[in-house]
XYZ file of N, CA and C in Angstrom:
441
model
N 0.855 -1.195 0.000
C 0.000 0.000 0.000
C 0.888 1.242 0.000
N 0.152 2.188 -0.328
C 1.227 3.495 -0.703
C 1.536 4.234 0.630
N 2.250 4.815 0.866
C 2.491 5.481 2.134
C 1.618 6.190 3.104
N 0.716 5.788 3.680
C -0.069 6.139 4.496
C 0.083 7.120 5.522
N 1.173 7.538 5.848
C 1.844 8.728 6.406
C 2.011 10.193 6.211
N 2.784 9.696 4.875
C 2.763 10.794 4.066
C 1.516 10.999 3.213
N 0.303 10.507 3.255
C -1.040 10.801 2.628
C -1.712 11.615 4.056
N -1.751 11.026 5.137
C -2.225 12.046 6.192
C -1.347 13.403 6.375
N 0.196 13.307 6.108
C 0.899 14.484 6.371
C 0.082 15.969 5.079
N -0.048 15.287 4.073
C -0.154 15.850 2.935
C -1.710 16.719 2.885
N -2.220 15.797 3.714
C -3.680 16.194 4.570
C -3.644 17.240 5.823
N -2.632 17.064 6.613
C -2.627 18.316 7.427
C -2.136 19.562 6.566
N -1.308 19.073 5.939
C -0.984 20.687 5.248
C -2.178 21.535 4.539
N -2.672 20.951 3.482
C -4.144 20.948 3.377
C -4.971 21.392 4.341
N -5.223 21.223 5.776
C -6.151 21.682 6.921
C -5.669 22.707 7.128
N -4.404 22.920 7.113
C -2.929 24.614 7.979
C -3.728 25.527 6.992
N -3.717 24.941 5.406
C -4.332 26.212 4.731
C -5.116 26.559 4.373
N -6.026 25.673 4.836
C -7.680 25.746 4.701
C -7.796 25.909 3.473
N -7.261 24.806 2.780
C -7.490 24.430 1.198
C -8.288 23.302 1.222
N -9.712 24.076 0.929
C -10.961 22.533 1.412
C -10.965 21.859 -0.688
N -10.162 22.615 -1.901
C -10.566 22.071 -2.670
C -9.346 20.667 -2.509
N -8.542 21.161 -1.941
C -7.234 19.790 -1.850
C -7.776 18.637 -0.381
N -8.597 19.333 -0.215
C -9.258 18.308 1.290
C -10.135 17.321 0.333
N -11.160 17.498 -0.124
C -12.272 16.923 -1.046
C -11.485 15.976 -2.288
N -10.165 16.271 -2.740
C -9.429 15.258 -3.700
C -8.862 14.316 -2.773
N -9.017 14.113 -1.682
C -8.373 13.097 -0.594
C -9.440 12.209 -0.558
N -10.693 12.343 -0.947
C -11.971 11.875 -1.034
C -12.335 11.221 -2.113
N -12.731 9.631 -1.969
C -13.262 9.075 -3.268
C -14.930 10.125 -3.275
N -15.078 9.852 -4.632
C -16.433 10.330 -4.374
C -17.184 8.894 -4.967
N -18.434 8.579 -4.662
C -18.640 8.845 -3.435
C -18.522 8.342 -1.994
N -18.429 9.388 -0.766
C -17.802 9.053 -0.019
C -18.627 9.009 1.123
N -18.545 8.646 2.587
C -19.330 8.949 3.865
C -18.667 9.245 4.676
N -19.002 10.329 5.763
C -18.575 10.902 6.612
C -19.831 10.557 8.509
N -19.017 9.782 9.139
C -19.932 9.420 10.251
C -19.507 9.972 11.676
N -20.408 10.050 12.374
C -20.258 10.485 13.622
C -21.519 9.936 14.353
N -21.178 10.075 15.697
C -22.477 9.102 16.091
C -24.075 10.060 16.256
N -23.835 11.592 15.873
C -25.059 13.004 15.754
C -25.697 12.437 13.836
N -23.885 12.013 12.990
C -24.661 12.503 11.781
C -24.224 11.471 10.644
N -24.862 11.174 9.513
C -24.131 10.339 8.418
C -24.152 11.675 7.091
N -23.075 11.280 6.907
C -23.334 12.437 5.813
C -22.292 12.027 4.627
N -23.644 11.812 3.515
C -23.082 10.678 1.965
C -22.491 11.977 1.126
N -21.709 12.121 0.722
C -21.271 12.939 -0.835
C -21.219 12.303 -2.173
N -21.899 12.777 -2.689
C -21.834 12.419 -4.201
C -21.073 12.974 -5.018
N -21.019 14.484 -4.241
C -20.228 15.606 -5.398
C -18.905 15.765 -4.812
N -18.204 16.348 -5.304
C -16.978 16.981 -4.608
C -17.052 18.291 -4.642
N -18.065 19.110 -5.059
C -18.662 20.275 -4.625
C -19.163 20.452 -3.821
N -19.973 19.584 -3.716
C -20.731 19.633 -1.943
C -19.776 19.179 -0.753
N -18.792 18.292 -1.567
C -17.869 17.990 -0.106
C -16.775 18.872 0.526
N -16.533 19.593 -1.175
C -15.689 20.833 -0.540
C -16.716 22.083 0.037
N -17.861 22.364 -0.683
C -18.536 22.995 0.297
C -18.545 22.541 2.129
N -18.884 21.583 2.498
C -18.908 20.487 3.899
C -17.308 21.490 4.096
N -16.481 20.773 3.815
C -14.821 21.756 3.987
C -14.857 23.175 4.403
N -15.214 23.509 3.598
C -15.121 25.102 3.935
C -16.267 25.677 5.116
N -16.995 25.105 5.574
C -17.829 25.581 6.765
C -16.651 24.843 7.997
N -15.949 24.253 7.873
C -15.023 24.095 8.873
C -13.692 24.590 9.095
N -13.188 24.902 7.374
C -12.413 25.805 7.786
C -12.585 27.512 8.394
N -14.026 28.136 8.145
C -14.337 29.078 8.984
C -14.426 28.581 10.163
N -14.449 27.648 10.985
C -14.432 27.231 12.348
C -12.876 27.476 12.466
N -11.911 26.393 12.068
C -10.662 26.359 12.204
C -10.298 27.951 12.006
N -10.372 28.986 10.998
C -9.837 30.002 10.895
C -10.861 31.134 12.231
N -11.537 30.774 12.538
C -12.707 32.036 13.954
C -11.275 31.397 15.142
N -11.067 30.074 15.218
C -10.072 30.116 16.489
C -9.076 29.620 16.721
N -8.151 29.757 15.381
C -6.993 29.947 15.793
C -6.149 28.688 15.025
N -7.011 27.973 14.920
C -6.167 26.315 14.307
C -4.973 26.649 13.346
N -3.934 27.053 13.376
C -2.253 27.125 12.573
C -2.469 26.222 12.538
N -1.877 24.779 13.322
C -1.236 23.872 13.134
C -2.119 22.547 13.187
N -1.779 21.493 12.475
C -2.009 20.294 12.220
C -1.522 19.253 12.332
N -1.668 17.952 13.353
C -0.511 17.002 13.690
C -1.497 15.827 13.496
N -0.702 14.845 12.769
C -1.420 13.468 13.364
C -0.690 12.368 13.835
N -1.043 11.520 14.051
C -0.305 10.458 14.520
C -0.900 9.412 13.958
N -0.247 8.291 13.327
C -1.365 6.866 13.052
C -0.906 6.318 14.259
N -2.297 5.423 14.777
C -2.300 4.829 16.296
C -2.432 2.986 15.297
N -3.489 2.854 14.227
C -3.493 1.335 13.846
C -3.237 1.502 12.272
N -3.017 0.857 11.581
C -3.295 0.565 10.450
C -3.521 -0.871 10.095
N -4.282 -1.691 9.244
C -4.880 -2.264 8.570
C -5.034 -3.024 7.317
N -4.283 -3.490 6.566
C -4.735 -4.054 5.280
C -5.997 -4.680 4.635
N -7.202 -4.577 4.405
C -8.117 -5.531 4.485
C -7.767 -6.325 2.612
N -7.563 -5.514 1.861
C -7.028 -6.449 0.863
C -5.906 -5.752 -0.023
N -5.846 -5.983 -1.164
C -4.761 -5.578 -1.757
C -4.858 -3.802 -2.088
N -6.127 -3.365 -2.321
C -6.425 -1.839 -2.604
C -7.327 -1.396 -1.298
N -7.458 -2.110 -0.182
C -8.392 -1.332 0.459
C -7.669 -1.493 1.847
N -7.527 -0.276 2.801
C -6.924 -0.642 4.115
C -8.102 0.566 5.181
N -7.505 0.146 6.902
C -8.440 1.008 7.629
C -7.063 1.863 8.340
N -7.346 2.708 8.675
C -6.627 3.491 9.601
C -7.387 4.263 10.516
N -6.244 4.341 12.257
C -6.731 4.832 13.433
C -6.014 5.894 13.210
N -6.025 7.120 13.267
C -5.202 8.651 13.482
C -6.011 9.354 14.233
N -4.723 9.790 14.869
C -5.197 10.799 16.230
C -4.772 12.214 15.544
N -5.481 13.389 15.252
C -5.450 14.519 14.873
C -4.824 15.538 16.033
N -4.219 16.145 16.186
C -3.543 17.303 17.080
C -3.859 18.842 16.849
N -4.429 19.355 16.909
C -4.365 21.295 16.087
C -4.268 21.811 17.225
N -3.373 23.354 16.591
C -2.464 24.044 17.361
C -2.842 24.934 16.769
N -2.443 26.328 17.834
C -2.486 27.452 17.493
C -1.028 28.127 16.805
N -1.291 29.017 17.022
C 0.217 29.598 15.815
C 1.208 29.859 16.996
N 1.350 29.600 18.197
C 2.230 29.928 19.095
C 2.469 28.245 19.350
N 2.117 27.429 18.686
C 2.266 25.558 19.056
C 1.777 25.430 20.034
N 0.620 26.032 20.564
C 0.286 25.587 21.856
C -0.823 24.789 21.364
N -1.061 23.831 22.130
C -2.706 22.586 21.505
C -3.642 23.163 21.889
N -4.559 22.951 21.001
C -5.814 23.599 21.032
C -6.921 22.292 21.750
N -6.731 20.977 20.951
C -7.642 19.821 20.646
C -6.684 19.012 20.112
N -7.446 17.955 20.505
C -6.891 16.760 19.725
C -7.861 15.660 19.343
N -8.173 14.883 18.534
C -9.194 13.712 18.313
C -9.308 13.001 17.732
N -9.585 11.766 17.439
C -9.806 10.564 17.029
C -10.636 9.959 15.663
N -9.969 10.182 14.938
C -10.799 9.318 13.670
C -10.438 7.578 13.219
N -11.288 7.027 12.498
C -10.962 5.854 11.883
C -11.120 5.884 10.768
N -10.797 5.423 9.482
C -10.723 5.639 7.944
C -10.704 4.594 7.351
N -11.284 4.474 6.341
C -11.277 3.303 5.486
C -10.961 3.816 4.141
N -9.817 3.542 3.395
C -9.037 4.178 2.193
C -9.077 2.952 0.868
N -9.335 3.083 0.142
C -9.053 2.476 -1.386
C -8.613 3.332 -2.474
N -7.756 2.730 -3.021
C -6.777 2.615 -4.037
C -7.375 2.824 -5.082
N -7.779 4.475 -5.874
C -8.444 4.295 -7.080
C -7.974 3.974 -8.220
N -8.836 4.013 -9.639
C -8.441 3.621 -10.536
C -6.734 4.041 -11.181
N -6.143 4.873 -10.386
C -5.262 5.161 -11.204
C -4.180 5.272 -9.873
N -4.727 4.402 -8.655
C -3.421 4.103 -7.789
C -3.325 5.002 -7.301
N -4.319 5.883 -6.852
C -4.144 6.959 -5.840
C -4.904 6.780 -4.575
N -4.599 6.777 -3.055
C -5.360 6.282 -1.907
C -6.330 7.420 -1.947
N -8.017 6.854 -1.870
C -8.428 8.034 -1.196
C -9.462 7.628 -0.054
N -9.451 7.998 0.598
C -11.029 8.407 2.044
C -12.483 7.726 1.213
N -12.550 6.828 1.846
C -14.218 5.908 1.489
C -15.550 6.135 2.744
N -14.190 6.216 3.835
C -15.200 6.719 4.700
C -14.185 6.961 6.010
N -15.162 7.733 6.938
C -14.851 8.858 7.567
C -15.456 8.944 8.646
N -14.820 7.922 9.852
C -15.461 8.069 11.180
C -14.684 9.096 12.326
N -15.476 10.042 12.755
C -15.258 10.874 13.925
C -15.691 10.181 15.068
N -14.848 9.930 15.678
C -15.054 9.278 17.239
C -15.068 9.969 18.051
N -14.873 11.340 18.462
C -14.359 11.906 19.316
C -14.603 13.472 19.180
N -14.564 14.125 17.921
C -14.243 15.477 17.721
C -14.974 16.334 17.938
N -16.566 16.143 17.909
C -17.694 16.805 18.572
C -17.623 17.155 20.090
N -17.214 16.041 20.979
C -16.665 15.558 22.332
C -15.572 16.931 22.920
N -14.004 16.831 22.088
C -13.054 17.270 22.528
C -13.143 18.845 21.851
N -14.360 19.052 21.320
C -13.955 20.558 20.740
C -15.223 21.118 21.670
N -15.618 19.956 21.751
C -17.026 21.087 23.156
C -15.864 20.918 24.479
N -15.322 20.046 24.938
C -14.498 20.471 25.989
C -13.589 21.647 25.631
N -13.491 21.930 25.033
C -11.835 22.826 24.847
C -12.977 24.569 24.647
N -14.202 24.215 24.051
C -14.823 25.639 24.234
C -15.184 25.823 25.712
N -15.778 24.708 26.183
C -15.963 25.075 27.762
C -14.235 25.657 28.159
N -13.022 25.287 28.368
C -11.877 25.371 28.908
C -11.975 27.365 28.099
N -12.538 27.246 27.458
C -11.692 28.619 26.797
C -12.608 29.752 27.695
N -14.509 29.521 27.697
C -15.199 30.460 28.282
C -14.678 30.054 29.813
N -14.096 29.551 30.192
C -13.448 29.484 32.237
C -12.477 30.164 31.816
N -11.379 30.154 30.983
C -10.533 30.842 30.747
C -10.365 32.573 31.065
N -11.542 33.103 30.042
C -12.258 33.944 29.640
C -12.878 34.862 30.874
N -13.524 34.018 31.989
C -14.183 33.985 32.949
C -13.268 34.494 33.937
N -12.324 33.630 33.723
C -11.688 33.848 34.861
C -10.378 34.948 35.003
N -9.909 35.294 33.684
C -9.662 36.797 33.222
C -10.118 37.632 33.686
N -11.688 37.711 33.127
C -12.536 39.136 33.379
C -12.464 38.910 34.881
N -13.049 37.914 36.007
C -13.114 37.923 37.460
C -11.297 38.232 37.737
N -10.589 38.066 37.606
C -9.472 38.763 37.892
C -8.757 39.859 37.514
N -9.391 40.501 36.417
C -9.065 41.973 35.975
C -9.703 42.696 37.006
């Protein structure tokens, strides 16, 4: 299988610049995106880079510079199709962590030998980005009560 590393690295850079049309070519079409709130099928890669870009206005309102992942499993299930565990990291522009969270992936090998995203489980990211807004309004809170 092709380098699975350097296909997620190539993907954070992609997130740093909130280039949702290079996010959506990481994507077979068509593709699914799950979480345990939502399923959400793409047919287009217009609509999926649309889906993209309502998150990179999230990522760009607070702060997300940086992009880290880590693979935790990987997988072969056959000769073109594998799963992967990656743990996502984003940082602000001073490297300090913002969040971190958990996906699982299921990737195949398209017609012309390029890996892409079949599907797209969020385990976690709804979870660790509502904690980290609570951490920011105590933050916030606790500023203003000490000014």
């Amino acid at each position: 299988m092709h380098n699975l590393n350097a296909f997620f690295e190539t993907y954070a850079r992609a997130l740093e610049r909130y280039d949702t049309k290079s996010l959506a070519y990481f994507y077979n079409i068509p593709c699914t995106m799950l979480s345990d709130d939502t399923t959400s099928c793409f047919n287009d890669a217009g609509r999926l880079e649309g889906f993209f870009n309502q998150g990179a206005v999230f990522y760009k309102q607070f702060g997300i510079a940086q992009v880290r992942h880590e693979i935790w499993s990987k997988r072969e299930l056959t000769d073109r199709i594998m799963t992967a565990k990656v743990n996502w990291q984003f940082l602000d522009a001073a490297n300090k962590p913002i969040y971190n969270c958990d996906y699982h992936y299921t990737l195949k090998l398209d017609k012309n030998d390029k890996l892409k995203i079949i599907l797209s489980v969020s385990v976690n990211e709804k979870e660790r980005m509502e904690e980290w807004q609570v951490k920011l309004k105590n933050e916030l809170v606790n500023r203003l009560v000490g000014a």
